[in-house]
Tab-separated table of C-alpha atoms in Angstrom:
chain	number	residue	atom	x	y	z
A	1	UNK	CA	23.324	92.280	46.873
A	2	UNK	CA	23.553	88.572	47.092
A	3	UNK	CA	26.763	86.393	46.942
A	4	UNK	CA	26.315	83.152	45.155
A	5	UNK	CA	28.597	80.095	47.240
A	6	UNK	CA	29.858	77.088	46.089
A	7	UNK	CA	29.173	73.885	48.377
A	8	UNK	CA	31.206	72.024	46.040
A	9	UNK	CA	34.330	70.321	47.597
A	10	UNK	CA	37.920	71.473	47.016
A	11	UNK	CA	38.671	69.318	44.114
A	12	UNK	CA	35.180	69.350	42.357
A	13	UNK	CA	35.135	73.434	42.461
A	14	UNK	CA	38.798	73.586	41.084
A	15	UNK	CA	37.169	71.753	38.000
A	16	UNK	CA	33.990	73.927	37.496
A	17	UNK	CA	36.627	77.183	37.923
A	18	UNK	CA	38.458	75.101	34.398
A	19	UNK	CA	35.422	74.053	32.225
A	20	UNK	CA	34.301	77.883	33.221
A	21	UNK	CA	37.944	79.234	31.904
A	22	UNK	CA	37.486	76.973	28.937
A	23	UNK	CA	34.835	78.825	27.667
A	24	UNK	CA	37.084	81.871	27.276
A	25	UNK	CA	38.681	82.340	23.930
A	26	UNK	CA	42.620	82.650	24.668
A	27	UNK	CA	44.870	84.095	22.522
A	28	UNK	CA	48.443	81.433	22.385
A	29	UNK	CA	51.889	82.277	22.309
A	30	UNK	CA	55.206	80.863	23.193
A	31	UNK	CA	57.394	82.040	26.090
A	32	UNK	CA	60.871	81.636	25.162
A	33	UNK	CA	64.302	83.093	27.148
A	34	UNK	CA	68.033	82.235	26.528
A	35	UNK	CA	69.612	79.973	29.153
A	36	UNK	CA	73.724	81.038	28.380
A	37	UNK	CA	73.124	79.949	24.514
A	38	UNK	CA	70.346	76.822	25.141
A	39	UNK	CA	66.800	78.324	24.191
A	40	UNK	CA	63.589	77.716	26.639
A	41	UNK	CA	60.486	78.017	25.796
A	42	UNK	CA	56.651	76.920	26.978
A	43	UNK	CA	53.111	77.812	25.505
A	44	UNK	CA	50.796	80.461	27.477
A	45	UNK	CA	47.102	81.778	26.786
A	46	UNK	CA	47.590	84.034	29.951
A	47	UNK	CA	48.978	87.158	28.826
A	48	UNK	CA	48.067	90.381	27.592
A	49	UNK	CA	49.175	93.650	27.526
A	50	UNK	CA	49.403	95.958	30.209
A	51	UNK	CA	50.228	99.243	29.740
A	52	UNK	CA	50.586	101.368	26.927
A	53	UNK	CA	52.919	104.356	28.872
A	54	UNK	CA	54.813	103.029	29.097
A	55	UNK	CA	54.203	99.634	26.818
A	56	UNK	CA	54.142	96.537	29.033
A	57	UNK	CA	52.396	93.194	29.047
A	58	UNK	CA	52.085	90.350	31.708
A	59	UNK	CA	52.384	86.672	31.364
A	60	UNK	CA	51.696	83.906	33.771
A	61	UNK	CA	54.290	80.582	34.087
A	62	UNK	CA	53.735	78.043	36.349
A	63	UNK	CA	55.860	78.387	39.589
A	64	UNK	CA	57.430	74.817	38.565
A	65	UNK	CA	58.029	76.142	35.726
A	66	UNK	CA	61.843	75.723	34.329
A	67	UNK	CA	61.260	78.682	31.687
A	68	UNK	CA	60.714	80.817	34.827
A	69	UNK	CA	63.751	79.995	36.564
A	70	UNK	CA	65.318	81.066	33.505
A	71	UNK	CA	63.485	84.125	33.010
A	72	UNK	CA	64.312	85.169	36.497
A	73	UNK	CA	67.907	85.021	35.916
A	74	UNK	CA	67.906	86.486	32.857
A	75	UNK	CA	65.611	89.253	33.194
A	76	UNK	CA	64.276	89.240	29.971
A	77	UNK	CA	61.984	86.873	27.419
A	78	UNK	CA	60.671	86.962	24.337
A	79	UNK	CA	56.974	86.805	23.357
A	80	UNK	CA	55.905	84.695	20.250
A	81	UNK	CA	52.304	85.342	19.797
A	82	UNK	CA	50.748	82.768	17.617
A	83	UNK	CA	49.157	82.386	14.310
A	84	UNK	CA	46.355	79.879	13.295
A	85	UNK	CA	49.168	77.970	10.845
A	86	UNK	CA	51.321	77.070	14.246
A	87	UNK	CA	48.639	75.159	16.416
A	88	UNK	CA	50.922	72.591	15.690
A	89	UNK	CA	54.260	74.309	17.166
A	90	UNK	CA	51.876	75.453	20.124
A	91	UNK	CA	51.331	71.847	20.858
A	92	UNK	CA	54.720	71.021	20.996
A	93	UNK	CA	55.615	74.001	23.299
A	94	UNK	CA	52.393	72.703	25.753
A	95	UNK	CA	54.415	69.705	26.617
A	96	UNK	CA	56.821	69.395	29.637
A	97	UNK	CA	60.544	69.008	29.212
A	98	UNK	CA	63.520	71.319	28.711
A	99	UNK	CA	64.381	70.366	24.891
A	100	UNK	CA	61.246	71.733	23.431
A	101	UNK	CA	62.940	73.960	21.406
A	102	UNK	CA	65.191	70.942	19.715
A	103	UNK	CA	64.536	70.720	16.251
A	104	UNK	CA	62.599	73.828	16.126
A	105	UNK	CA	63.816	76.528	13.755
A	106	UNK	CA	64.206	79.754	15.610
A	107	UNK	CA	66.780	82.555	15.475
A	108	UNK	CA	68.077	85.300	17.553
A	109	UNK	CA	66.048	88.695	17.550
A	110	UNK	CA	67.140	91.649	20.210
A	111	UNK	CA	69.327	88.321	21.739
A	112	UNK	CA	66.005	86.537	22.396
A	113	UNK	CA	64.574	82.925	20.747
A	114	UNK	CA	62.250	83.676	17.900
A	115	UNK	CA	59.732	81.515	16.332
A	116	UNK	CA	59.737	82.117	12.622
A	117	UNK	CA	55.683	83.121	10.713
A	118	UNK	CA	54.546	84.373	14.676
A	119	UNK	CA	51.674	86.824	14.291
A	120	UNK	CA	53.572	88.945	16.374
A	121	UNK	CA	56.634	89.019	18.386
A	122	UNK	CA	57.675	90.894	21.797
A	123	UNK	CA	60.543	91.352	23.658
A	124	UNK	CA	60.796	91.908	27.327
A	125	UNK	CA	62.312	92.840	30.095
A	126	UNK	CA	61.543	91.808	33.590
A	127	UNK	CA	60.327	94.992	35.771
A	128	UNK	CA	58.603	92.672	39.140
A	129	UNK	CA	57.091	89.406	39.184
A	130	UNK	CA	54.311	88.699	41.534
A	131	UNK	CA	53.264	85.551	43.320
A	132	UNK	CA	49.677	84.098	42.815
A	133	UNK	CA	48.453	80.978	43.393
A	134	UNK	CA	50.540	78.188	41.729
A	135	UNK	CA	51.760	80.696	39.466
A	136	UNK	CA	53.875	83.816	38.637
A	137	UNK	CA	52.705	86.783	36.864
A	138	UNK	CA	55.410	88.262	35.193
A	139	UNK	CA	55.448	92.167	34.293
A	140	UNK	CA	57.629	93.470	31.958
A	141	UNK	CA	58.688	96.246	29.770
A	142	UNK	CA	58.152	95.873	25.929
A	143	UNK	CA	61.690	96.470	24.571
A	144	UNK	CA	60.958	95.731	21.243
A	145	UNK	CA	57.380	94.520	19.314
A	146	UNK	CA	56.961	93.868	15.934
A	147	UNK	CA	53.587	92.461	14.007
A	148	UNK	CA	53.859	89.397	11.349
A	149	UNK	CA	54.021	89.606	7.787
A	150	UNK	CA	50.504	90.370	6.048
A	151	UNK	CA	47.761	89.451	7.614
A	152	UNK	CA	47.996	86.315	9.616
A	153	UNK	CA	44.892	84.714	12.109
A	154	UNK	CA	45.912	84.363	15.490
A	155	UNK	CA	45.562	81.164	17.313
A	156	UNK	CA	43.497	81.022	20.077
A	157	UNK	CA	42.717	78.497	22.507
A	158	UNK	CA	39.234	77.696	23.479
A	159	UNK	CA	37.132	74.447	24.784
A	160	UNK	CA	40.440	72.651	25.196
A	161	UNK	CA	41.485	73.096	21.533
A	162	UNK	CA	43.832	75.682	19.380
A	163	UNK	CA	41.706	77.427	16.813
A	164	UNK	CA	40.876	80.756	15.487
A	165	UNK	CA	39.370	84.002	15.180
A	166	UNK	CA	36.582	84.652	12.712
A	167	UNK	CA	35.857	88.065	12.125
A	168	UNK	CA	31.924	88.798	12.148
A	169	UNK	CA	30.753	89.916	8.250
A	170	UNK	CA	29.175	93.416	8.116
């Protein structure tokens, strides 16, 4: 078995390893946690679930993160998975700064921030958190999970831009 090496520098292979991971379809939702009574949230692709006994997903924050700090204190976050309609409200969420969530409708679900027309929504509990990289993966227990009304496309990130799923016609 051979083992294919890169040559390329530090910087240059950090770059290939992103267009590479652009090519991946990513499904996009909004990390959000409760701060005392001042809402947090960010945008993620990297999550998924993780377990189904018992139910559990994953998602990744940067270690700079500010959402993360808050999520460690407060043990718990809530998981706004996208639809198509909110590429928009993903954008917003993509950009740094702790007032993301000013202006942004949202209201209290299982004492969690939730986004309103989400494809789906999750709420978590932190069970560990594990150190990789210049990030966190977060695992946590699914305390509550609850799809969107009718039948709504998820948004998905792909080539650097939000779009959508397509299904294939039989």
């Amino acid at each position: 078995m051979s083992t294919a090496r890169s040559s390329r520098s530090g910087t240059a292979a950090q770059q290939a390893f992103r267009d590479v991971m652009a090519a991946v379809a990513s499904p996009v939702a909004v990390v959000t946690a409760l701060d005392g009574s001042r809402p947090h949230g960010t945008t993620v692709s990297a999550f998924t679930s993780l377990s189904l006994t018992p139910p559990m997903v994953l998602v990744s924050l940067d270690e700079r993160s500010h959402l993360l700090a808050v999520i460690r204190r407060s043990g718990r976050f809530g998981l706004n998975v996208l639809g198509a309609h909110q590429a928009d409200l993903a954008s917003v969420f993509a950009r740094s700064g702790p007032d993301k969530l000013d202006g942004i409708d949202w209201s209290p679900s299982e004492e969690l921030p939730r986004l309103p027309d989400a494809a789906a929504w999750i709420a978590a509990e932190v069970a560990d958190s594990v150190d990789a990289g210049d990030h966190t993966i977060v695992l946590a227990h699914v305390m509550a999970a609850e799809p969107g009304e009718g039948y709504l496309r998820p948004l998905t990130y792909h080539r650097r831009s939000f779009g959508t799923h397509t299904p294939l016609a039989r």
